[in-house]
XYZ file of C-alpha atoms in Angstrom:
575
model
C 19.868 -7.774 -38.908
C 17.894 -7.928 -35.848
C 18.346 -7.164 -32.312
C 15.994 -8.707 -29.434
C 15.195 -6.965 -25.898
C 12.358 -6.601 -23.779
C 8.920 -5.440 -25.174
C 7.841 -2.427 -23.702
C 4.988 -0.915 -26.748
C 3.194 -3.095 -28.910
C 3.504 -1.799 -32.135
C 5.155 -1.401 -35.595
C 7.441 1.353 -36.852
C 9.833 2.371 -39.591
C 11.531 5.548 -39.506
C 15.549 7.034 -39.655
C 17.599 6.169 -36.399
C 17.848 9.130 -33.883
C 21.004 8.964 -31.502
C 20.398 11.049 -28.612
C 23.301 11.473 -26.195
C 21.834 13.809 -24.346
C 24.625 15.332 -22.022
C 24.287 14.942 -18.313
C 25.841 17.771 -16.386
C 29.313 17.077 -14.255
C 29.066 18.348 -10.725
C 31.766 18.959 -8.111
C 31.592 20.056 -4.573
C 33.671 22.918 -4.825
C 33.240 25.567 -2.359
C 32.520 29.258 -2.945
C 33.515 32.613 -1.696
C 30.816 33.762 0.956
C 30.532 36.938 -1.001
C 28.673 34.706 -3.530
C 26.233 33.132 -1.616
C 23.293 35.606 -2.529
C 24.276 35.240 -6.230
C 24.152 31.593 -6.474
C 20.908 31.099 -5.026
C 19.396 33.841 -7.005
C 20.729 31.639 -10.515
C 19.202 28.444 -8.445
C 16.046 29.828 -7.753
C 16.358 31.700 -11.882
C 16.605 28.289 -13.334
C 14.041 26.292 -11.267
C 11.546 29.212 -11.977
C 12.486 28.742 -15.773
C 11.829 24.798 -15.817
C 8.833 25.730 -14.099
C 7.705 27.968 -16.882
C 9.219 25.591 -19.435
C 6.281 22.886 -18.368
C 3.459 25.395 -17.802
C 4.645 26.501 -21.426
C 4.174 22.662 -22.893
C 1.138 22.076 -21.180
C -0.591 24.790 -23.046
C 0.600 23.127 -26.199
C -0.358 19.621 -25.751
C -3.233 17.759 -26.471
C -2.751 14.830 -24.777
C -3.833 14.003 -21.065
C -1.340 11.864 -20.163
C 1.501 14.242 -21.278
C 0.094 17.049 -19.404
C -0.199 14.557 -16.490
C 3.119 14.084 -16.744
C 4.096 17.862 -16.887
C 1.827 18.717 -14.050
C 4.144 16.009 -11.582
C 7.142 17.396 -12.614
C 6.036 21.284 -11.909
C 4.699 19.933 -8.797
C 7.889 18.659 -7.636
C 9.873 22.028 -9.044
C 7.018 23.989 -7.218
C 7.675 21.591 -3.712
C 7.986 24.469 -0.870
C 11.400 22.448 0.270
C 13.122 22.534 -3.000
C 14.230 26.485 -2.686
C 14.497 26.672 0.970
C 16.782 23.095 1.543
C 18.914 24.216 -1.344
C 19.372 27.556 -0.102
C 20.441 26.471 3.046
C 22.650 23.951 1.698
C 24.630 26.667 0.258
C 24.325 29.153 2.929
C 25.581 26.835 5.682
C 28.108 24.909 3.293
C 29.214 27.206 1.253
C 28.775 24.538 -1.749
C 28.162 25.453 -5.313
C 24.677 25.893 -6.769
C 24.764 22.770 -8.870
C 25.973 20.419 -6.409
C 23.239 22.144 -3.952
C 21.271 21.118 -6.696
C 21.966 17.500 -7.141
C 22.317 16.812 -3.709
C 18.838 17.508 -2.841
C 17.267 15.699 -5.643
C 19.431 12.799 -5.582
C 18.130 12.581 -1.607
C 14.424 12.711 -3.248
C 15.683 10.140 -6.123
C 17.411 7.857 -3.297
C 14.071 7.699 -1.082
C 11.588 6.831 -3.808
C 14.065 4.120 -5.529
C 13.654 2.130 -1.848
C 10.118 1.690 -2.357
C 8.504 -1.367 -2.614
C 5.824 -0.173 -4.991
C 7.106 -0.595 -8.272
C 5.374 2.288 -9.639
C 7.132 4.265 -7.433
C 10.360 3.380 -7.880
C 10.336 3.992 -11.274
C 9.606 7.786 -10.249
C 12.990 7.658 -8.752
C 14.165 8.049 -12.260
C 11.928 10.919 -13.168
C 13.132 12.995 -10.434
C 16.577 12.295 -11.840
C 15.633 13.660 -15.227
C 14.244 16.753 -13.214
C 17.288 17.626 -11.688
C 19.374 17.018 -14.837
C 16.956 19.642 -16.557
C 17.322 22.225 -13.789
C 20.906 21.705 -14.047
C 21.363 22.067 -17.807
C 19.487 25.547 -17.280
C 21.616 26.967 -14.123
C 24.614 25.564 -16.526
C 23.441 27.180 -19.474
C 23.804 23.619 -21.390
C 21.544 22.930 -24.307
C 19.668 19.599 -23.921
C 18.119 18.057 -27.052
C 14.731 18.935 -28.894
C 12.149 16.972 -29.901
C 10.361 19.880 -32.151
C 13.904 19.564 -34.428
C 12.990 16.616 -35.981
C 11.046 16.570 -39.239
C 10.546 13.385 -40.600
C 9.867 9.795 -39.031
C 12.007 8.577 -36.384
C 12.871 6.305 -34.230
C 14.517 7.953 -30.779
C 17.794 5.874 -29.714
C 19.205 6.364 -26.632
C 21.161 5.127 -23.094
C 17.942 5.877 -21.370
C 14.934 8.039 -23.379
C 13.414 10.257 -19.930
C 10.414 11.618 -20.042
C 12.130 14.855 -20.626
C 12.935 14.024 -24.320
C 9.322 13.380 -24.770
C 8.182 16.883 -23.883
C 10.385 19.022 -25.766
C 8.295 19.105 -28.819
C 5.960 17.361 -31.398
C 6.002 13.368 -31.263
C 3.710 12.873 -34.228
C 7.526 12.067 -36.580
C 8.304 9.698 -33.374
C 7.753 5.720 -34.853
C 9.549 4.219 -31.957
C 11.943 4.379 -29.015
C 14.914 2.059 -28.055
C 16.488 2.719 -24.704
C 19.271 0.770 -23.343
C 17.554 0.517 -19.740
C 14.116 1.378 -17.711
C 11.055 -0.904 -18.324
C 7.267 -0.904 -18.625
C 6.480 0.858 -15.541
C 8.891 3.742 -16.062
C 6.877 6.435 -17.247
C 8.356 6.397 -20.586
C 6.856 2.964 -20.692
C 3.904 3.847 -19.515
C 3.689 7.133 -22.003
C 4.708 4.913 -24.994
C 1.866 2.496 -24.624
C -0.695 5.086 -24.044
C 0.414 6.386 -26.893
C 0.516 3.636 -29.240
C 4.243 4.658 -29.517
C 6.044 1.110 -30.144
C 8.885 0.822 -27.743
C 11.599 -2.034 -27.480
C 13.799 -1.822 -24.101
C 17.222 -3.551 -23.450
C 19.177 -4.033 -26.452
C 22.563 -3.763 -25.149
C 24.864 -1.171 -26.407
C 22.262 0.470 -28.608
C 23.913 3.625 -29.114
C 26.872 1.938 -30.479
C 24.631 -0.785 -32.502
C 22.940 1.738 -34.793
C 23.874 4.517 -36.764
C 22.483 7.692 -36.493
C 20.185 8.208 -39.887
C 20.450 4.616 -40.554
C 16.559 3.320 -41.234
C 15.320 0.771 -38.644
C 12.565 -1.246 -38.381
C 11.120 -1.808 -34.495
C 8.753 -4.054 -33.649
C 7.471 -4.012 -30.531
C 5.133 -6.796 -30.831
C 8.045 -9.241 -31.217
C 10.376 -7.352 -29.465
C 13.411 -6.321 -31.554
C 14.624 -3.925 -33.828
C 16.033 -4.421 -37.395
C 18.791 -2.277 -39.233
C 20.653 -2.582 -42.730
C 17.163 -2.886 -44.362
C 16.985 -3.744 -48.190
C 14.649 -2.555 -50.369
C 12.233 -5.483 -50.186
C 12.350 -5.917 -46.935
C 11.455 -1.918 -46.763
C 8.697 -2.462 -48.788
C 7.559 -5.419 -46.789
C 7.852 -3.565 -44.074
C 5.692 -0.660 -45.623
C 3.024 -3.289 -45.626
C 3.179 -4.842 -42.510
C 2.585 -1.441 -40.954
C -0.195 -0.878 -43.356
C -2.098 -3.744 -42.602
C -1.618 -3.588 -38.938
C -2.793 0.673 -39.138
C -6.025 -1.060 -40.894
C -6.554 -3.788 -37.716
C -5.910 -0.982 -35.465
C -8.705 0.829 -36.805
C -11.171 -1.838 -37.019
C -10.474 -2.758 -33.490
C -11.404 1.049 -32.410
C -14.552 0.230 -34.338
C -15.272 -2.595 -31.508
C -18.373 -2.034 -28.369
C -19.819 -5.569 -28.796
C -19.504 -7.577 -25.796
C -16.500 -10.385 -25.431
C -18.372 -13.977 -26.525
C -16.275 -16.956 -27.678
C -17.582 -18.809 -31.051
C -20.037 -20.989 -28.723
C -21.313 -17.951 -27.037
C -19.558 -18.567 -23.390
C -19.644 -14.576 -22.233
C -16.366 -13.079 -20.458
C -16.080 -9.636 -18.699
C -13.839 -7.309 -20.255
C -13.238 -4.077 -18.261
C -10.493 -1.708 -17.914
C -8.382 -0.085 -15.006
C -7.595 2.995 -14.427
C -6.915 5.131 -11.374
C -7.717 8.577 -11.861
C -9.774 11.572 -13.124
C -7.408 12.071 -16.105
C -8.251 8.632 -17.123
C -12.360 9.290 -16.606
C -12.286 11.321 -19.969
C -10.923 8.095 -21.739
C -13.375 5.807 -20.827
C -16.541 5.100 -23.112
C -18.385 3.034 -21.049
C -20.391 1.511 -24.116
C -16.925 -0.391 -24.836
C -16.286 -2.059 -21.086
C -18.171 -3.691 -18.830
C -16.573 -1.999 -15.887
C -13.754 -0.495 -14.267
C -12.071 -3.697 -12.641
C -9.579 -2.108 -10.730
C -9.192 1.197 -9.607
C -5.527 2.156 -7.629
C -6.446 4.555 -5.068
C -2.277 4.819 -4.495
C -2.664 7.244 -7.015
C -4.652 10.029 -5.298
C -2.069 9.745 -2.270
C 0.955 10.291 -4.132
C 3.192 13.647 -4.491
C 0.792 15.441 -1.828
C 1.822 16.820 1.315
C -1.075 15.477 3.490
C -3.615 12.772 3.301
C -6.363 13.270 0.545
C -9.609 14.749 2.908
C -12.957 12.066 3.023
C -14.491 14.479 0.937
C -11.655 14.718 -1.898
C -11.852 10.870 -2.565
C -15.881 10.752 -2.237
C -16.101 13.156 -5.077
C -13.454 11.258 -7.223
C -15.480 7.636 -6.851
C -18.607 10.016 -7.215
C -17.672 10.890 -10.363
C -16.590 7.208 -11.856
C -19.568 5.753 -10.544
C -21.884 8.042 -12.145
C -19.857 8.156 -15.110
C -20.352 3.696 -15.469
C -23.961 4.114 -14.198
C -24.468 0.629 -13.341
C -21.729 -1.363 -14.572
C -19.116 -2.413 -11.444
C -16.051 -0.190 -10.407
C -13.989 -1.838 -8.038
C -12.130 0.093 -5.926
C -8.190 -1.396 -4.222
C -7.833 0.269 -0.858
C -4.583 1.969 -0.562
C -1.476 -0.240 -1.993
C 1.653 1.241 -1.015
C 4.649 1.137 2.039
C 8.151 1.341 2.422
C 7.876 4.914 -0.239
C 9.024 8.443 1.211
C 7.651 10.275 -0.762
C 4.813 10.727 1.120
C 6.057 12.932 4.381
C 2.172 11.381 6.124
C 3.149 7.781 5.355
C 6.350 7.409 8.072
C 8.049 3.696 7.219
C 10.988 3.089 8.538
C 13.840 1.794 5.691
C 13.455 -2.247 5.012
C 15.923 -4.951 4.469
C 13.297 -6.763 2.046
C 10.335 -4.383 1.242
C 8.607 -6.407 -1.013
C 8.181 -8.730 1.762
C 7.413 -6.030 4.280
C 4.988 -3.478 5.704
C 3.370 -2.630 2.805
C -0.563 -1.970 1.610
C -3.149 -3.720 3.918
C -0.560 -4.545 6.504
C -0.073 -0.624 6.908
C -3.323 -0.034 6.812
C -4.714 -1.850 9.319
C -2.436 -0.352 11.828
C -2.980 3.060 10.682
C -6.972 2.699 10.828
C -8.201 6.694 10.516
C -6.179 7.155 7.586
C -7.818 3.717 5.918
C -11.149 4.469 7.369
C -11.144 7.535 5.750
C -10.766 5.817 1.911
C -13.169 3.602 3.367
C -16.149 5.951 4.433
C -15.436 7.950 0.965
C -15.775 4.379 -0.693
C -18.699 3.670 1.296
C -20.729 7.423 0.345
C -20.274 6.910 -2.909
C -21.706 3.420 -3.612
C -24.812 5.084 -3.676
C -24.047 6.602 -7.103
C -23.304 3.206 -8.755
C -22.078 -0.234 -8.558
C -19.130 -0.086 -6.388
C -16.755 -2.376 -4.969
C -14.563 -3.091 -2.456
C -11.231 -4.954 -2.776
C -8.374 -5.342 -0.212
C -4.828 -5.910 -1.630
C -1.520 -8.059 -0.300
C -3.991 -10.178 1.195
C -2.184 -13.009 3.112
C -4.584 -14.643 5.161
C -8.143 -14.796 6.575
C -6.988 -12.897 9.965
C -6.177 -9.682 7.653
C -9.045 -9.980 6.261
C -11.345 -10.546 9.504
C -9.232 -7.333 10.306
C -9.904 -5.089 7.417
C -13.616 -6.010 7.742
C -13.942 -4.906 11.419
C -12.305 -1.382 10.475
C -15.020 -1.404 7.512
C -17.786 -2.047 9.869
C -16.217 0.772 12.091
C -16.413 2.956 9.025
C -20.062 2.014 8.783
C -20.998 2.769 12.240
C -19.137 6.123 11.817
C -21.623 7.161 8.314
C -24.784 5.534 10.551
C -23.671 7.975 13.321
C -23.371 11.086 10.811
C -26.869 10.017 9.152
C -24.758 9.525 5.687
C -25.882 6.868 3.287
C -23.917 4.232 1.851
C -24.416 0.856 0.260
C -25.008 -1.718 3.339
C -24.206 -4.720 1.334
C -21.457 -3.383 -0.967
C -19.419 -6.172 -1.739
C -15.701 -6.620 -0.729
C -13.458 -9.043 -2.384
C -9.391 -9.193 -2.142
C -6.579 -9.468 -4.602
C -4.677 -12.736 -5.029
C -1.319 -11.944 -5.193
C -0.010 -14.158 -1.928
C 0.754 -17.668 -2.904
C -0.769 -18.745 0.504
C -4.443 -17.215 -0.604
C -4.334 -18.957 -4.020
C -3.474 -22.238 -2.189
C -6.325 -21.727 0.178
C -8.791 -20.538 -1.580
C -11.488 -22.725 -1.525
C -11.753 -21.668 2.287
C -10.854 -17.629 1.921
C -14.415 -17.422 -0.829
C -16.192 -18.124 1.769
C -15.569 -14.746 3.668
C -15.312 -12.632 0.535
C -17.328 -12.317 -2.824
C -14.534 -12.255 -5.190
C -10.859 -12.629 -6.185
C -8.804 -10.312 -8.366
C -5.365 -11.849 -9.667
C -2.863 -9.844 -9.179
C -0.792 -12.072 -11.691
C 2.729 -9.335 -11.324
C 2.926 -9.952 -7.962
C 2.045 -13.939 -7.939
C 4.157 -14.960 -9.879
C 6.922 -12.780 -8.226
C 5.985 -14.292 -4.834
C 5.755 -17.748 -6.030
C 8.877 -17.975 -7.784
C 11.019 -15.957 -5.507
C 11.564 -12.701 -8.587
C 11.786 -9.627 -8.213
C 10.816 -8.700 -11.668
C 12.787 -5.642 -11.956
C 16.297 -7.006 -11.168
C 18.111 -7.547 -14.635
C 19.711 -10.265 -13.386
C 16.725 -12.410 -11.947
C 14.333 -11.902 -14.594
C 14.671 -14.741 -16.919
C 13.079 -16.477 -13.887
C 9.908 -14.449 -14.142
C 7.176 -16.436 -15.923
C 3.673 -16.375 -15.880
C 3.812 -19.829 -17.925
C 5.512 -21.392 -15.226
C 3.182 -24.768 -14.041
C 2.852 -23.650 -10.116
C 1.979 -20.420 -11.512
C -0.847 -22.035 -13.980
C -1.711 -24.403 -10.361
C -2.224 -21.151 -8.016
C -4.848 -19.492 -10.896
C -6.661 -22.668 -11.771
C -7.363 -23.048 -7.767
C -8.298 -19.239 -7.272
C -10.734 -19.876 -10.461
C -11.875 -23.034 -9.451
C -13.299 -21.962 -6.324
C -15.870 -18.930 -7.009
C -17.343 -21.672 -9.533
C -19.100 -23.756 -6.618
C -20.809 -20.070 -6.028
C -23.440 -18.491 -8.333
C -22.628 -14.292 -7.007
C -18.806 -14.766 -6.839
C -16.641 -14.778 -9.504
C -12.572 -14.364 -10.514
C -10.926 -11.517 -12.174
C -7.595 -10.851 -13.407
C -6.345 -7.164 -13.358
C -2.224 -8.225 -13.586
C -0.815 -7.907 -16.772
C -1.305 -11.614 -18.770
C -4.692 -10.909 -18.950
C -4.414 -8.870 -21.817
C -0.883 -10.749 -23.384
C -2.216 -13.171 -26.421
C -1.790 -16.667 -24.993
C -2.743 -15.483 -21.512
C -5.928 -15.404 -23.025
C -6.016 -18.082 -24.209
C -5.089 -19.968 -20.855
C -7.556 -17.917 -18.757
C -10.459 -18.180 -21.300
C -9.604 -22.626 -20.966
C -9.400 -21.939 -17.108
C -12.838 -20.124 -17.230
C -11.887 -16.680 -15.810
C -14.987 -14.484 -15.329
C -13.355 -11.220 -15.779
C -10.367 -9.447 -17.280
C -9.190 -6.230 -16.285
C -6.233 -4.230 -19.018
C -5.458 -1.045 -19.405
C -7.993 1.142 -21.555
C -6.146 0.525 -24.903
C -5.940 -3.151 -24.561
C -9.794 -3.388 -24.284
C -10.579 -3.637 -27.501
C -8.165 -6.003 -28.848
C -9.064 -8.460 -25.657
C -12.708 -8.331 -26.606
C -11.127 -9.307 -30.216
C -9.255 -12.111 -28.956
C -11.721 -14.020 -26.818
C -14.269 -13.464 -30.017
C -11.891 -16.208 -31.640
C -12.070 -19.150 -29.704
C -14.023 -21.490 -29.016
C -14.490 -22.252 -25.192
C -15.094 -26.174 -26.103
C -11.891 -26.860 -27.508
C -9.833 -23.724 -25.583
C -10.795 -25.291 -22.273
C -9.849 -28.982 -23.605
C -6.811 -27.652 -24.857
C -5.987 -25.664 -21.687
C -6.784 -29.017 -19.634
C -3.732 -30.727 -22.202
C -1.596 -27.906 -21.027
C -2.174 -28.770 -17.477
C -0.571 -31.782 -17.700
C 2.708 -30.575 -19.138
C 5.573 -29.837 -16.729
C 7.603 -27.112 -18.446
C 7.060 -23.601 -18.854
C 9.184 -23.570 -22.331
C 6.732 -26.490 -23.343
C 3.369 -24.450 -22.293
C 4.573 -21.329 -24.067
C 5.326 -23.195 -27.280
C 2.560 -25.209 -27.306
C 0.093 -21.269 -26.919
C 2.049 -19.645 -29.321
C 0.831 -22.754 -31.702
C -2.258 -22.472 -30.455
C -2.534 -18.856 -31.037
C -1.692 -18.798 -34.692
C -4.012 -21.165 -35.746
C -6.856 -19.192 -34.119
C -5.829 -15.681 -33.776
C -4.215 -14.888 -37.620
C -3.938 -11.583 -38.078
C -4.252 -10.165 -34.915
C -1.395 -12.296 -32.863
């Protein structure tokens, strides 16, 4: 029988149905005796020193960078000099217990970060959350469960799967995970899909659905899990993940450029954001980074990253792509606590508020700062510029006089820097897709920022349950705003369109954007590959004809239907 949700991890896995209820500790506000105080801070401080230990511990043992990445924030938020000193005076001047000193102060932390208006970020909210449960379970002396128990192939079913369950042991016997909520930009969403780990979210009442033991079949390219499995069906099964282990490796064979049948060239390059994701990239197999979040070096710190910091980082990417582009998004973030430098006050609608470049360009030292290091190191390679949440020419007229400020600034220190780096801005505002034909003037390329576009366009926020049915990249405004961004770097011979939101590496948004003519698509490293693979299969002839049918259709439901057919008949195997 199988259950639908909402793909998280591509992928295909069999393996015996794991039930984890992991318990989450009950907290009162009792009081206690004042002869206790010294006692209960010295088990508080005891079991936040042993979580601490517990992740230096797994990051000796892992392998994988984006585990230990993962490790490393939550130490760093254990090791946080407030953590200690707000609980302890929590209990000194309230006399509370240690564990509700506990979860008060990381439900505060939780609380802040879910108000953000950076997706990303919110999702941390419910990392901290899994924190606080784990130094709880250890000042409560409660067992939570253990990865390194299980022995044979799996597939982890749960409420929620945290991040926690993924670090307490071995995941090679993990073939999937099923959790009731989160998405793809919790981090267990992100870890599966770097991981290759195929994950299927939102299948109501999963726990209750599925037995524990029971074999089940998830796959994450279609989205839903199967249970009460015969034996041909097993066997079929057996096959399917066979065959698609034996694609998988012939796509990691892949460093050929992306050309269509009838040779019509597209840019495939991949995004990334930090120096744990340097070490992944083999630049023989992209054709440049084409977007790189600078958010990420100003997150969890204290202060501002120094000039000198974020020179270094882009140092190292550029010379790492030697001359193929990296394009570097100025600082995208607001309405998030979490940094104690970036004061916001709370919002009544973030996501329509005083976020990214509007933030920046009223707090100019801090952006001129990304901007000089930007600026120093497009001597080293072929660097980029690119302004996000871009809503009209004035912000842009704006961010380029604090650029040429920047400039003056390295002229004055006798630094060197790339005169005529180029600067281009993400389209992610309905109003710049609709106007731009006039915005390429002042800019030499566009970025799609397709998460945001079509959230703006249709009025979604794309992480309410309740609202997301709504959210479709298929939709025909949607399909208007990227034809117009597209059309418009085509009168120009140096500008061109990119796409760095997520349908430019989903099957038929290939398809569309290759019939639109997009120059350049931007996935995450692992999608790279299979992109390249994709565009390889069509022909740009009939794609853009085809694409050109599409435009004249007036239902999303139609549009979809209509790729999906079109996808078959070219893709085969690999759809």
């Amino acid at each position: 029988m199988k259950h639908y949700g909402t793909k998280v991890s591509n992928g295909l896995g069999l393996g015996k149905c794991v039930i984890i209820n992991d318990v989450v500790p009950e907290v009162n506000d009792s009081k206690i005796d004042s002869t206790s105080i010294d006692n209960e801070i010295l088990k508080v401080n005891n079991s936040i020193d042993e979580c601490i230990k517990s992740y230096e511990n797994i990051i000796n043992s892992l392998i994988d960078d984006d585990l230990k990445q993962l490790c490393d924030f939550n130490k760093m938020v254990l090791k946080a000099k407030s953590l200690k000193t707000d609980i302890e005076n929590n209990i000194r001047e309230n006399l509370i217990n240690g564990a509700y000193a506990i979860t008060s102060y990381f439900n505060k932390k939780a609380d802040d970060l879910s108000k953000s208006d950076n997706n990303y970020l919110k999702e941390r909210s419910t990392d901290i959350i899994d924190i606080k449960n784990k130094v709880l379970k250890s000042f409560m002396g409660i067992k939570s469960f253990d990865l390194s128990e299980i022995k044979e192939d799996s597939i982890l079913v749960a409420h929620e799967i945290t991040p926690n369950i993924l670090l307490s042991g071995d995941l090679s016997y993990v073939k999937g995970i099923i959790s009731e909520i989160g998405g793809k930009t919790s981090h267990v969403g992100i870890l599966a899909n770097t991981l290759g780990i195929p994950a299927v979210f939102g299948i109501k009442d999963s726990i209750k659905i599925f037995s524990d033991g029971e074999l089940l079949f998830i796959n994450g390219n279609s989205s839903y899990v199967e249970n009460e499995l015969d034996f041909s069906e097993i066997n079929n099964i057996k096959d399917l993940i066979k065959k698609e282990l034996e694609i998988k490796k012939e796509l990691d064979q892949i460093s050929d450029k992306a050309y269509t049948i009838d040779n019509k060239y597209f840019e495939v390059c991949a995004n990334s954001g930090d120096l744990v994701e340097l070490d992944k990239i083999d630049k023989n197999k992209i054709d440049g980074v084409g977007l790189f979040r600078t958010e990420f070096l100003y997150l969890n710190k204290q202060v501002p990253p120094t000039e000198e910091y974020l020179f270094n980082v882009f140092k190292n990417f550029a010379e790492k792509l030697g001359d193929k582009k990296v394009i570097i998004r100025t600082l995208d973030i607001g309405g998030d606590k979490k940094c104690s430098y970036i004061d916001i006050p709370k919002e009544e609608n973030p996501f329509l508020g005083y976020r990214a470049i509007r933030y920046c360009i009223d707090n100019k030292e801090l952006f001129k700062t990304l901007l000089k290091a930007i600026l120093r190191a497009s001597v080293y390679g072929n660097i980029s510029i690119m302004y996000p949440m871009i809503s009209s020419l004035e912000d842009i007229k704006a961010c380029n006089a604090i650029l040429n400020e920047a400039k003056s600034d390295l002229d004055g220190e006798e630094k060197i820097y790339n005169k005529n780096i180029n600067v281009g801005v993400m389209v992610e505002i309905p109003s710049i897709a609709v106007c731009a034909e006039e915005i390429i003037k002042y800019v030499d390329f566009f970025s799609i920022g397709t998460n945001d576009l079509v959230q703006y366009t249709l009025a979604v926020d794309r992480v309410n349950p309740h609202v997301s049915k709504y959210y479709n990249w298929f939709n025909p405004g949607v399909i208007k705003l990227i034809k117009n961004t597209i059309d418009s770097t085509k009168k120009y011979e140096n500008k061109f369109t990119g796409m760095c939101g997520e349908l430019a590496a989903d099957p038929l948004g290939i398809i569309l954007l290759v019939g639109l003519g997009l120059d350049e698509f931007s996935v995450n490293i692992n999608s790279v590959n299979k992109v390249k693979k994709l565009i390889s299969l069509l022909n740009y002839e009939d794609t853009n004809k085809f694409v050109n049918e599409l435009l004249e259709l007036d239902s999303s439901l139609e549009i979809e239907k209509k790729l999906d057919e079109f996808a078959k008949k070219n893709f085969g195997k690999y759809y």
